[in-house]
Amino acid sequence: ATVTGFYLACNNDLKLASPIQIVTFASPRVGGKEFQRSFQHLEDSGRILYARFTNVNDMISLRPFWAISGSWKFEDWYKHVGMHICLDTRSIQGFDLDYRRITGLPDELWNLIKSYFCGNSKKSSILEYHRRMRVAKKQFSIQQKRLSKRKRKKLITLEECYALHESFTEFDGDMKGSSSSSLLKLVLVAFFIVIEIGLLLRIMIWRWQK
């Protein structure tokens, strides 16, 4: 769906009365950095809008990381595009929203580890998405009831999300927290790599002794 919408938006012969809208659930990464740049250009041009729903630690949405026949350089790794709505029952409002989040190598290595150790294919089922969307709607309603009428927010449309996308970028967030988070992820990644190397060496020694 992501690739089809992208090619339709690229077709200048199509006279669009409104932007092409894409909604996906458990979508994997479908392109590299150049694809991401081209997709964002179409978003900025008002030709495409994309709502990408994922579940926390959904194995399918965390992959793939790189093409088998392509380059292994980090800048050539596959990237996500669109407005990301992550359904998380642990969140106060039941979901987290981000747009064009900047991820570095520590974040991607952490996602790689999560896809193998924490990833679950059951979280990609449409029934699980339906359940989490109901939970998110319920938690959002409960949260709104606790606020005064003046502070209450209504569920906004995808067009309004894009119009307010600057408030969802990391530039408006706490940059200090993002740097410390990346450092923590890098330490955890290094820890997992050391464990894996230790296990491999132990297996090799055990086989050699046999």
PDB file of C-alpha atoms in Angstrom, residues 86 88-96 135-144 146-147:
ATOM      1  CA  CYS A  86       2.053   3.491  17.881  1.00  0.00           C
ATOM      2  CA  ASP A  88       0.677   1.226  23.333  1.00  0.00           C
ATOM      3  CA  THR A  89      -1.581   0.111  26.180  1.00  0.00           C
ATOM      4  CA  ARG A  90       1.057   1.361  28.651  1.00  0.00           C
ATOM      5  CA  SER A  91       0.648   4.933  27.403  1.00  0.00           C
ATOM      6  CA  ILE A  92      -1.711   7.242  29.304  1.00  0.00           C
ATOM      7  CA  GLN A  93      -3.769   7.955  26.185  1.00  0.00           C
ATOM      8  CA  GLY A  94      -3.324   4.490  24.630  1.00  0.00           C
ATOM      9  CA  PHE A  95      -1.140   5.600  21.733  1.00  0.00           C
ATOM     10  CA  ASP A  96       1.967   7.624  20.897  1.00  0.00           C
ATOM     11  CA  VAL A 135      -8.223   0.288  24.395  1.00  0.00           C
ATOM     12  CA  ALA A 136      -6.670   3.506  23.019  1.00  0.00           C
ATOM     13  CA  LYS A 137     -10.106   5.023  22.403  1.00  0.00           C
ATOM     14  CA  LYS A 138     -11.236   4.108  25.915  1.00  0.00           C
ATOM     15  CA  GLN A 139      -8.063   5.419  27.594  1.00  0.00           C
ATOM     16  CA  PHE A 140      -8.201   8.646  25.587  1.00  0.00           C
ATOM     17  CA  SER A 141     -11.828   9.193  26.671  1.00  0.00           C
ATOM     18  CA  ILE A 142     -10.952   8.541  30.329  1.00  0.00           C
ATOM     19  CA  GLN A 143      -8.054  10.984  30.130  1.00  0.00           C
ATOM     20  CA  GLN A 144     -10.251  13.679  28.590  1.00  0.00           C
ATOM     21  CA  ARG A 146     -10.286  14.144  33.935  1.00  0.00           C
ATOM     22  CA  LEU A 147      -9.550  17.485  32.264  1.00  0.00           C
TER      23      LEU A 147
END
